[in-house]
Short mmCIF file of C-alpha atoms and ligand atoms in Angstrom, two decimals:
data_model
loop_
_atom_site.label_atom_id
_atom_site.label_comp_id
_atom_site.label_asym_id
_atom_site.label_seq_id
_atom_site.Cartn_x
_atom_site.Cartn_y
_atom_site.Cartn_z
CA MET A 13 3.63 93.50 20.02
CA LEU A 14 2.17 90.04 20.55
CA GLU A 15 -0.67 90.39 23.05
CA VAL A 16 -0.15 88.24 26.13
CA GLN A 17 -2.65 85.39 26.40
CA ASN A 18 -5.18 85.22 29.21
CA THR A 19 -4.99 81.63 30.42
CA GLY A 20 -7.54 81.67 33.21
CA MET A 21 -8.05 83.10 36.66
CA ALA A 22 -6.06 82.52 39.83
CA GLU A 23 -7.92 82.68 43.13
CA LEU A 24 -6.55 84.48 46.16
CA ARG A 25 -8.27 83.90 49.47
CA ILE A 26 -7.76 86.40 52.29
CA GLY A 27 -9.83 85.53 55.35
CA ASP A 28 -13.31 84.77 54.03
CA LYS A 29 -12.93 86.89 50.91
CA THR A 30 -11.81 85.36 47.60
CA ILE A 31 -10.77 87.42 44.62
CA GLU A 32 -9.92 86.33 41.10
CA LEU A 33 -6.75 87.54 39.40
CA PRO A 34 -6.12 87.03 35.66
CA MET A 35 -3.37 84.61 34.67
CA LEU A 36 -1.23 85.70 31.73
CA GLU A 37 1.16 83.89 29.42
CA GLY A 38 3.93 85.41 27.26
CA ALA A 39 5.25 84.34 23.86
CA GLU A 40 7.61 81.77 25.40
CA HIS A 41 4.94 80.50 27.84
CA GLU A 42 6.20 82.23 30.96
CA GLY A 43 3.26 82.62 33.30
CA ALA A 44 2.32 85.67 35.35
CA ILE A 45 -0.50 86.74 37.65
CA ASP A 46 -1.94 90.17 36.98
CA ILE A 47 -2.19 91.80 40.40
CA ARG A 48 -3.12 95.29 39.25
CA ALA A 49 -6.48 95.13 41.06
CA LEU A 50 -5.01 93.67 44.26
CA ARG A 51 -4.83 96.75 46.46
CA LYS A 52 -8.10 98.18 45.23
CA GLU A 53 -9.93 94.92 45.93
CA THR A 54 -8.20 93.81 49.13
CA GLY A 55 -6.26 96.74 50.62
CA PHE A 56 -3.09 94.62 50.46
CA ILE A 57 0.11 95.29 48.55
CA THR A 58 2.79 92.77 47.59
CA TYR A 59 6.19 92.66 49.33
CA ASP A 60 9.01 91.77 46.94
CA PRO A 61 12.41 93.35 47.74
CA GLY A 62 14.68 93.38 44.69
CA PHE A 63 11.60 92.76 42.48
CA VAL A 64 12.54 89.08 42.29
CA ASN A 65 8.98 88.07 41.35
CA THR A 66 7.69 91.29 39.86
CA GLY A 67 7.09 91.89 36.16
CA CYS A 68 7.09 95.63 35.51
CA CYS A 69 6.11 95.58 31.83
CA LYS A 70 5.35 93.50 28.76
CA SER A 71 8.27 93.63 26.36
CA ASP A 72 9.05 92.54 22.80
CA ILE A 73 12.77 93.15 22.98
CA THR A 74 14.80 90.47 24.77
CA TYR A 75 14.03 86.95 25.95
CA ILE A 76 16.02 85.14 28.63
CA ASP A 77 15.50 81.59 29.85
CA GLY A 78 17.71 81.60 32.92
CA GLU A 79 17.25 77.89 33.59
CA LYS A 80 18.31 76.83 30.10
CA GLY A 81 20.86 79.60 29.53
CA VAL A 82 19.08 81.17 26.54
CA LEU A 83 19.40 84.82 25.50
CA ARG A 84 17.70 86.23 22.39
CA TYR A 85 17.30 89.73 21.03
CA ARG A 86 14.06 90.08 19.06
CA GLY A 87 14.04 86.29 18.64
CA TYR A 88 17.66 85.92 17.45
CA ASP A 89 20.04 83.83 19.52
CA ILE A 90 22.95 85.74 21.06
CA ASN A 91 25.52 83.30 19.58
CA ASP A 92 24.12 83.79 16.10
CA LEU A 93 24.16 87.58 16.38
CA ALA A 94 27.67 87.69 17.87
CA GLU A 95 28.95 85.39 15.13
CA LYS A 96 27.34 87.03 12.09
CA CYS A 97 26.42 90.65 12.76
CA GLU A 98 27.85 94.11 13.12
CA PHE A 99 27.08 95.86 16.41
CA VAL A 100 25.50 98.70 14.48
CA ASP A 101 23.00 96.26 12.92
CA VAL A 102 22.20 94.74 16.31
CA ALA A 103 21.58 98.26 17.63
CA TYR A 104 19.16 98.79 14.75
CA LEU A 105 17.52 95.42 15.49
CA LEU A 106 16.95 96.25 19.14
CA VAL A 107 15.42 99.61 18.38
CA HIS A 108 13.38 98.77 15.28
CA GLY A 109 12.67 95.06 15.76
CA THR A 110 14.22 93.84 12.49
CA LEU A 111 17.76 93.59 11.17
CA PRO A 112 18.39 96.40 8.65
CA ASN A 113 18.51 95.85 4.91
CA LYS A 114 21.39 97.43 2.96
CA GLU A 115 19.65 100.76 2.52
CA GLN A 116 18.67 100.97 6.20
CA HIS A 117 22.18 99.96 7.28
CA ASP A 118 23.75 102.66 5.10
CA SER A 119 21.34 105.32 6.32
CA PHE A 120 21.86 104.33 9.99
CA SER A 121 25.66 104.35 9.53
CA ALA A 122 25.51 107.74 7.81
CA HIS A 123 23.57 109.12 10.79
CA LEU A 124 26.21 107.68 13.14
CA ASN A 125 28.89 109.52 11.22
CA ASN A 126 26.94 112.77 11.12
CA HIS A 127 26.50 112.76 14.89
CA SER A 128 29.95 111.61 15.88
CA MET A 129 31.43 114.95 16.95
CA LEU A 130 30.75 116.56 20.32
CA HIS A 131 29.75 120.20 20.61
CA GLU A 132 32.95 122.22 21.17
CA ASP A 133 31.66 123.58 24.48
CA MET A 134 31.14 120.01 25.68
CA ARG A 135 34.71 119.19 24.74
CA HIS A 136 35.86 121.81 27.25
CA PHE A 137 34.02 119.97 30.05
CA PHE A 138 36.65 117.25 29.98
CA GLY A 139 39.30 119.73 31.10
CA SER A 140 37.34 120.41 34.30
CA PHE A 141 37.35 116.85 35.59
CA PRO A 142 40.29 115.79 37.75
CA ASP A 143 42.68 113.37 36.02
CA HIS A 144 41.70 110.60 38.42
CA ALA A 145 37.95 110.99 37.69
CA HIS A 146 36.38 107.63 37.00
CA PRO A 147 35.33 107.55 33.32
CA MET A 148 31.85 106.31 34.33
CA ALA A 149 31.32 109.55 36.30
CA THR A 150 32.41 111.55 33.26
CA LEU A 151 30.23 109.47 30.92
CA SER A 152 27.12 109.92 33.02
CA ALA A 153 27.72 113.69 33.25
CA MET A 154 28.22 113.85 29.48
CA ALA A 155 25.01 111.90 28.82
CA VAL A 156 22.85 114.30 30.80
CA SER A 157 24.74 117.30 29.36
CA LEU A 158 23.64 116.25 25.87
CA SER A 159 20.12 117.32 26.87
CA SER A 160 21.24 120.95 27.14
CA PHE A 161 23.03 120.91 23.78
CA TYR A 162 20.73 118.84 21.59
CA PRO A 163 16.95 119.13 21.55
CA GLU A 164 14.72 116.11 22.04
CA LEU A 165 12.76 114.87 19.07
CA GLU A 166 9.39 114.15 20.57
CA ASP A 167 7.64 112.46 17.67
CA THR A 168 8.89 108.88 17.71
CA SER A 169 6.28 107.63 15.25
CA LYS A 170 8.68 108.50 12.39
CA GLN A 171 11.54 106.07 11.79
CA GLU A 172 13.74 108.97 10.74
CA ASN A 173 13.26 110.68 14.10
CA ILE A 174 14.04 107.49 16.00
CA ASP A 175 17.22 106.96 13.99
CA TYR A 176 18.20 110.54 14.70
CA LYS A 177 17.70 110.10 18.44
CA VAL A 178 19.40 106.72 18.63
CA THR A 179 22.42 107.45 16.46
CA ARG A 180 23.07 110.76 18.17
CA LEU A 181 23.36 109.05 21.55
CA LEU A 182 25.24 106.01 20.28
CA SER A 183 27.73 108.07 18.36
CA LYS A 184 28.31 110.90 20.80
CA MET A 185 28.61 108.62 23.83
CA ARG A 186 31.30 106.63 22.02
CA THR A 187 33.19 109.87 21.37
CA ALA A 188 32.71 111.05 24.96
CA ALA A 189 34.00 107.70 26.28
CA ALA A 190 37.19 107.93 24.21
CA PHE A 191 37.70 111.60 25.20
CA SER A 192 37.35 110.70 28.90
CA TYR A 193 40.14 108.14 28.50
CA LYS A 194 42.40 110.62 26.68
CA LYS A 195 41.79 113.16 29.42
CA SER A 196 42.65 110.61 32.14
CA ILE A 197 46.09 109.97 30.60
CA GLY A 198 46.73 113.61 29.69
CA HIS A 199 46.75 113.04 25.93
CA PRO A 200 45.15 115.31 23.34
CA ILE A 201 41.75 114.12 22.22
CA VAL A 202 41.38 112.45 18.83
CA GLN A 203 38.33 113.37 16.77
CA PRO A 204 36.11 110.72 15.12
CA ARG A 205 36.64 109.89 11.45
CA HIS A 206 33.99 109.28 8.80
CA ASP A 207 36.07 106.69 6.95
CA LEU A 208 36.11 104.30 9.91
CA LYS A 209 33.37 101.91 11.01
CA TYR A 210 31.83 102.14 14.49
CA CYS A 211 34.29 99.93 16.41
CA GLU A 212 37.38 100.98 14.43
CA ASN A 213 36.48 104.61 15.02
CA PHE A 214 36.31 104.10 18.77
CA LEU A 215 39.65 102.27 18.85
CA ASN A 216 41.26 105.01 16.78
CA MET A 217 39.97 107.71 19.15
CA MET A 218 41.33 105.69 22.09
CA PHE A 219 44.76 104.75 20.81
CA SER A 220 45.80 107.11 18.03
CA THR A 221 48.07 110.02 19.01
CA PRO A 222 49.59 112.89 17.02
CA VAL A 223 52.95 111.07 17.10
CA ASN A 224 52.00 107.52 16.15
CA ASN A 225 50.56 106.01 13.03
CA TYR A 226 47.93 103.86 14.73
CA GLN A 227 46.51 101.07 12.61
CA VAL A 228 43.41 99.33 13.91
CA ASP A 229 44.09 95.61 14.37
CA PRO A 230 41.15 93.67 12.83
CA VAL A 231 41.41 91.09 15.63
CA VAL A 232 40.80 93.83 18.19
CA ALA A 233 38.03 95.48 16.14
CA ASN A 234 36.24 92.13 15.68
CA ALA A 235 36.53 91.35 19.37
CA LEU A 236 35.11 94.75 20.28
CA ASN A 237 32.23 94.24 17.85
CA LYS A 238 31.35 90.91 19.52
CA LEU A 239 31.71 92.25 23.04
CA LEU A 240 29.39 95.16 22.32
CA ILE A 241 26.80 92.75 20.88
CA LEU A 242 27.00 90.55 23.98
CA HIS A 243 26.26 93.61 26.10
CA ALA A 244 23.59 95.18 23.91
CA ASP A 245 20.52 94.32 26.00
CA HIS A 246 19.47 92.17 28.94
CA GLU A 247 15.77 92.94 29.49
CA GLN A 248 14.70 94.34 32.90
CA ASN A 249 18.06 94.41 34.69
CA CYS A 250 18.94 97.09 37.24
CA SER A 251 20.05 99.81 34.78
CA ALA A 252 17.24 99.17 32.26
CA SER A 253 14.72 99.34 35.09
CA VAL A 254 16.27 102.60 36.29
CA ILE A 255 15.96 104.00 32.77
CA ARG A 256 12.31 102.98 32.55
CA MET A 257 11.67 104.40 36.01
CA VAL A 258 13.29 107.77 35.25
CA GLY A 259 11.61 107.90 31.84
CA SER A 260 8.24 107.08 33.42
CA ALA A 261 8.35 110.48 35.13
CA ASP A 262 8.57 111.96 31.62
CA ALA A 263 12.25 112.82 32.05
CA ASN A 264 14.06 113.05 28.71
CA LEU A 265 16.04 110.23 27.12
CA TYR A 266 19.47 111.73 27.92
CA ALA A 267 18.60 112.15 31.61
CA SER A 268 17.25 108.60 31.72
CA ILE A 269 20.40 107.17 30.09
CA SER A 270 22.60 109.16 32.45
CA ALA A 271 20.80 107.55 35.41
CA GLY A 272 21.20 104.13 33.77
CA ILE A 273 24.95 104.67 33.46
CA CYS A 274 25.13 105.38 37.19
CA ALA A 275 23.22 102.17 37.97
CA LEU A 276 25.46 100.14 35.67
CA TRP A 277 28.55 101.47 37.44
CA GLY A 278 27.67 99.51 40.62
CA PRO A 279 29.96 96.51 41.27
CA LEU A 280 26.97 94.14 41.58
CA HIS A 281 25.95 95.14 38.04
CA GLY A 282 28.25 96.21 35.15
CA GLY A 283 30.97 97.49 37.49
CA ALA A 284 31.76 93.84 38.21
CA ASN A 285 34.00 93.60 35.12
CA GLN A 286 36.50 96.05 36.64
CA HIS A 287 36.23 94.36 40.04
CA VAL A 288 36.93 90.91 38.55
CA ILE A 289 40.33 92.03 37.30
CA GLU A 290 41.13 93.82 40.54
CA MET A 291 40.12 90.68 42.48
CA LEU A 292 42.32 88.46 40.31
CA GLU A 293 45.25 90.87 40.71
CA ARG A 294 44.83 90.77 44.49
CA ILE A 295 44.66 86.97 44.52
CA LEU A 296 47.89 86.83 42.55
CA GLU A 297 49.74 89.49 44.54
CA ASP A 298 48.41 89.14 48.11
CA ASP A 299 47.46 85.46 48.16
CA ARG A 300 50.09 84.15 45.71
CA GLY A 301 47.39 82.74 43.49
CA ASP A 302 45.75 80.75 46.29
CA VAL A 303 42.33 80.10 44.76
CA LYS A 304 41.20 77.85 47.62
CA LYS A 305 41.63 80.67 50.12
CA VAL A 306 39.50 83.06 48.12
CA VAL A 307 36.78 80.47 47.51
CA ALA A 308 36.68 79.77 51.25
CA ARG A 309 36.27 83.52 51.94
CA ALA A 310 33.41 83.75 49.41
CA LYS A 311 31.59 80.92 51.23
CA ASP A 312 32.14 82.36 54.70
CA LYS A 313 28.90 84.01 55.81
CA ASN A 314 30.83 86.17 58.29
CA ASP A 315 32.91 87.65 55.48
CA PRO A 316 31.20 90.19 53.17
CA PHE A 317 33.56 89.20 50.32
CA ARG A 318 31.90 87.78 47.17
CA LEU A 319 33.50 86.35 44.08
CA MET A 320 33.10 89.02 41.43
CA GLY A 321 31.88 87.82 38.04
CA VAL A 322 30.05 84.90 39.66
CA GLY A 323 26.30 84.50 40.15
CA HIS A 324 23.31 86.04 38.48
CA ARG A 325 19.74 86.89 39.44
CA VAL A 326 18.25 85.27 36.33
CA TYR A 327 20.76 82.68 35.08
CA LYS A 328 20.60 79.51 37.10
CA SER A 329 22.85 77.79 34.58
CA TYR A 330 25.93 78.98 32.67
CA ASP A 331 25.44 82.55 31.40
CA PRO A 332 25.32 82.18 27.58
CA ARG A 333 27.22 85.46 27.21
CA ALA A 334 29.97 84.15 29.49
CA ARG A 335 30.28 81.06 27.30
CA VAL A 336 30.89 83.22 24.20
CA ALA A 337 33.14 85.61 26.14
CA LYS A 338 35.27 82.75 27.49
CA GLN A 339 35.93 81.30 24.04
CA MET A 340 36.53 84.76 22.65
CA CYS A 341 39.03 85.58 25.39
CA LYS A 342 41.02 82.48 24.45
CA ASP A 343 40.84 83.24 20.70
CA VAL A 344 41.82 86.91 21.10
CA LEU A 345 44.79 86.12 23.33
CA ASP A 346 45.93 83.42 20.88
CA GLN A 347 45.55 85.69 17.85
CA LEU A 348 47.30 88.61 19.52
CA GLY A 349 50.01 86.35 20.94
CA VAL A 350 49.34 87.65 24.45
CA SER A 351 49.90 85.55 27.53
CA ASP A 352 48.36 86.72 30.79
CA PRO A 353 48.79 84.98 34.15
CA LEU A 354 45.37 86.34 35.17
CA VAL A 355 43.70 84.20 32.48
CA ASP A 356 45.21 81.00 33.93
CA LEU A 357 44.17 82.14 37.38
CA ALA A 358 40.62 82.89 36.19
CA GLN A 359 40.34 79.40 34.69
CA GLU A 360 41.59 77.86 37.92
CA LEU A 361 39.09 79.90 39.90
CA GLU A 362 36.24 78.94 37.57
CA ALA A 363 37.12 75.23 37.90
CA ALA A 364 37.15 75.57 41.71
CA VAL A 365 33.73 77.29 41.66
CA LEU A 366 32.14 74.73 39.35
CA ALA A 367 33.41 71.85 41.49
CA ASP A 368 32.29 73.32 44.80
CA ASP A 369 29.08 72.25 46.48
CA TYR A 370 28.36 75.78 47.81
CA PHE A 371 28.24 77.24 44.28
CA GLN A 372 26.58 74.14 42.74
CA SER A 373 23.75 74.09 45.27
CA ARG A 374 23.05 77.79 44.68
CA ASN A 375 23.37 77.54 40.88
CA LEU A 376 26.19 80.08 40.82
CA TYR A 377 28.19 80.16 37.58
CA PRO A 378 30.57 82.66 35.99
CA ASN A 379 28.63 85.56 34.47
CA ILE A 380 29.48 87.78 31.50
CA ASP A 381 31.85 89.93 33.55
CA PHE A 382 34.12 87.03 34.47
CA TYR A 383 35.95 86.83 31.12
CA THR A 384 35.19 90.10 29.32
CA GLY A 385 37.67 92.16 31.37
CA LEU A 386 40.46 89.73 30.52
CA THR A 387 39.70 90.23 26.83
CA TYR A 388 39.58 94.03 27.15
CA ARG A 389 42.93 93.85 28.95
CA ALA A 390 44.48 91.91 26.08
CA MET A 391 43.07 94.52 23.67
CA GLY A 392 44.85 97.30 25.59
CA ILE A 393 41.73 98.80 27.18
CA PRO A 394 42.57 100.06 30.69
CA THR A 395 40.76 98.52 33.66
CA ASN A 396 38.83 101.65 34.65
CA MET A 397 37.31 101.78 31.14
CA PHE A 398 35.79 98.26 31.28
CA THR A 399 32.40 99.39 32.59
CA VAL A 400 32.39 102.20 30.03
CA MET A 401 32.73 99.53 27.33
CA PHE A 402 29.74 97.72 28.86
CA ALA A 403 27.79 101.02 28.78
CA ILE A 404 28.58 101.73 25.13
CA GLY A 405 27.36 98.24 24.26
CA ARG A 406 24.21 98.63 26.37
CA ILE A 407 23.09 101.99 24.96
CA PRO A 408 20.96 100.50 22.12
CA GLY A 409 19.16 98.22 24.59
CA TRP A 410 18.55 101.08 26.99
CA ILE A 411 17.12 103.22 24.21
CA ALA A 412 14.92 100.36 22.98
CA GLN A 413 13.58 99.82 26.53
CA TRP A 414 12.93 103.57 26.95
CA LEU A 415 11.15 103.87 23.60
CA GLU A 416 9.05 100.77 24.29
CA MET A 417 7.99 102.20 27.64
CA LYS A 418 7.00 105.48 25.98
CA GLU A 419 4.81 103.63 23.46
CA ASP A 420 3.20 101.33 26.05
CA PRO A 421 -0.43 102.37 26.71
CA HIS A 422 -0.28 100.64 30.13
CA ALA A 423 2.86 102.47 31.28
CA ARG A 424 2.40 104.71 34.33
CA ILE A 425 4.82 106.61 36.48
CA GLY A 426 6.92 104.10 38.42
CA ARG A 427 5.96 104.35 42.04
CA PRO A 428 6.37 101.29 44.30
CA ARG A 429 4.71 101.02 47.70
CA GLN A 430 6.26 100.16 51.08
CA ILE A 431 5.43 98.55 54.38
CA TYR A 432 6.00 101.30 56.91
CA THR A 433 7.89 100.14 60.01
CA GLY A 434 8.78 103.46 61.72
CA PRO A 435 7.23 105.08 64.79
CA VAL A 436 3.47 105.44 64.82
CA HIS A 437 2.00 108.91 65.26
CA ARG A 438 3.64 111.01 67.98
CA GLU A 439 3.58 114.70 68.84
CA VAL A 440 6.31 117.25 69.45
CA HIS A 441 6.14 118.44 73.07
N1 CMC B 512 29.99 84.80 45.73
C1 CMC B 512 29.57 84.10 46.80
N2 CMC B 512 28.28 83.83 47.08
C2 CMC B 512 27.37 84.32 46.24
C3 CMC B 512 27.71 85.06 45.10
C4 CMC B 512 29.09 85.30 44.86
N3 CMC B 512 29.48 86.01 43.79
N4 CMC B 512 26.59 85.42 44.44
C5 CMC B 512 25.57 84.93 45.14
N5 CMC B 512 26.04 84.25 46.24
C6 CMC B 512 25.22 83.52 47.22
C7 CMC B 512 24.56 84.46 48.22
O1 CMC B 512 25.39 84.69 49.35
C8 CMC B 512 23.30 83.71 48.56
O2 CMC B 512 23.65 82.68 49.46
P1 CMC B 512 22.57 82.23 50.59
O3 CMC B 512 21.42 81.62 49.85
O4 CMC B 512 23.32 81.25 51.44
O5 CMC B 512 22.20 83.48 51.34
C9 CMC B 512 22.92 83.03 47.23
O6 CMC B 512 24.16 82.87 46.53
C10 CMC B 512 21.95 83.84 46.36
O7 CMC B 512 22.52 85.12 46.18
P2 CMC B 512 21.69 86.48 46.16
O8 CMC B 512 22.57 87.59 46.61
O9 CMC B 512 20.40 86.29 46.88
O10 CMC B 512 21.39 86.59 44.60
P3 CMC B 512 20.91 87.89 43.82
O11 CMC B 512 20.14 87.40 42.68
O12 CMC B 512 20.24 88.84 44.76
O13 CMC B 512 22.28 88.59 43.35
C11 CMC B 512 24.24 89.03 42.06
C12 CMC B 512 22.83 88.40 42.08
C13 CMC B 512 24.73 89.06 40.62
C14 CMC B 512 24.15 90.48 42.58
C15 CMC B 512 25.18 88.21 42.94
O14 CMC B 512 25.30 86.90 42.42
C16 CMC B 512 26.55 88.84 43.08
O15 CMC B 512 26.76 89.68 43.97
N6 CMC B 512 27.54 88.46 42.20
C17 CMC B 512 28.83 89.13 42.16
C18 CMC B 512 28.74 90.45 41.41
C19 CMC B 512 28.65 90.24 39.91
O16 CMC B 512 29.40 89.47 39.33
N7 CMC B 512 27.75 90.99 39.27
C20 CMC B 512 27.58 90.95 37.80
C21 CMC B 512 26.25 90.36 37.40
S1 CMC B 512 26.20 89.98 35.63
C22 CMC B 512 26.31 91.55 34.83
C23 CMC B 512 25.02 92.26 34.85
O17 CMC B 512 24.75 92.99 35.78
O18 CMC B 512 24.23 92.08 33.87
#
């Protein structure tokens, strides 16, 4: 880890008292003020709902420049990784900090294969969920259930132990995701296969049946590989922060990931990809494709409606992942020979957003979820599985964030403060 630079002291004056707070600078020159001594020295806390201005950790993993639309994992640009890498290698990169050499890649892939099956007793769990259960609910339950079936490896100083931990989660969650889909459509589950690579294996578990001879389409497998890379990490977003928070209480990795899956499910976070498609379907069916009407609703402060897949806390320019996803959506539809009226509608909606003063003045652009769902749809992935796809992609990032927190000597249990606004002391009479 590159130590942050101390670049001087900031002065804070409260009444006639002045205190000095260290100023810090990260590797890409983002500045921060270290307020750790604030309450001790002044009795004051900071008030920052949504943690808009609050840095919770120092991190080596992912860098975002929201103004310039830059996203890098361990220094590598997202476009470069999506163009040239396998998801499995990007997972290795996020966790270990370097791309794997051939030997490391083979060993990591072998671990993925070895861990791909689910314990038979866990397989029976799927039968107990109702058919209409959302696959994110099932996935989260399966993640925490892993803790009762597979012991934690505590010593993370050994690379072998880390690989064991990481590949077990990556591999088993992929299997659990495919099983949850099979259960939801009443089909028999399909077991993982050692002769298939990570993405092909998932597609085979999703779409193969005892009565068809399913062949994985390389166009679909490549698209899945890219989509998972685009999702693999995004620094201190809502779900990653949840995972760090849960892990900070010394809860195990599986429990922390399970909580992260629940956070991701929210429509303001990863759940947006499902809601984008449902929004587009409604515009087409209920509003006959009237984009102007829906844009007007999104701008109306008396209407709680928001355009899904638009806006981002950090990106104040075009989301670099959305740029890749948009091009990929076009390429995949072309290559598969699919035409989808929702894609034309999405493009029309995007053009209306980009031309509108409301969205321009607030720096609101399409985010990653705007085009990914359309691509999943063309690949045959059902709408209620979109956020599960996001989760599978995000698992390596979540694990990397959790491991980094565990190794951080400054990490403490997450415990924010509050400004109490309820009744002052009263007595029961
Ligand atoms: N439609 C209409 N107005 C919006 C939208 C939207 N999608 N997003 C933000 N705004 C407005 C908001 O009303 C506010 O206006 P004003 O300044 O007049 O009050 C301004 O823009 C700033 O919005 P905010 O809610 O303060 O921004 P935030 O950083 O707290 O929220 C967000 C970020 C992503 C939750 C929000 O933009 C949103 O709800 N977008 C739709 C849901 C979505 O697509 N989520 C996926 C995010 S990307 C995937 C991931 O999670 O990594």
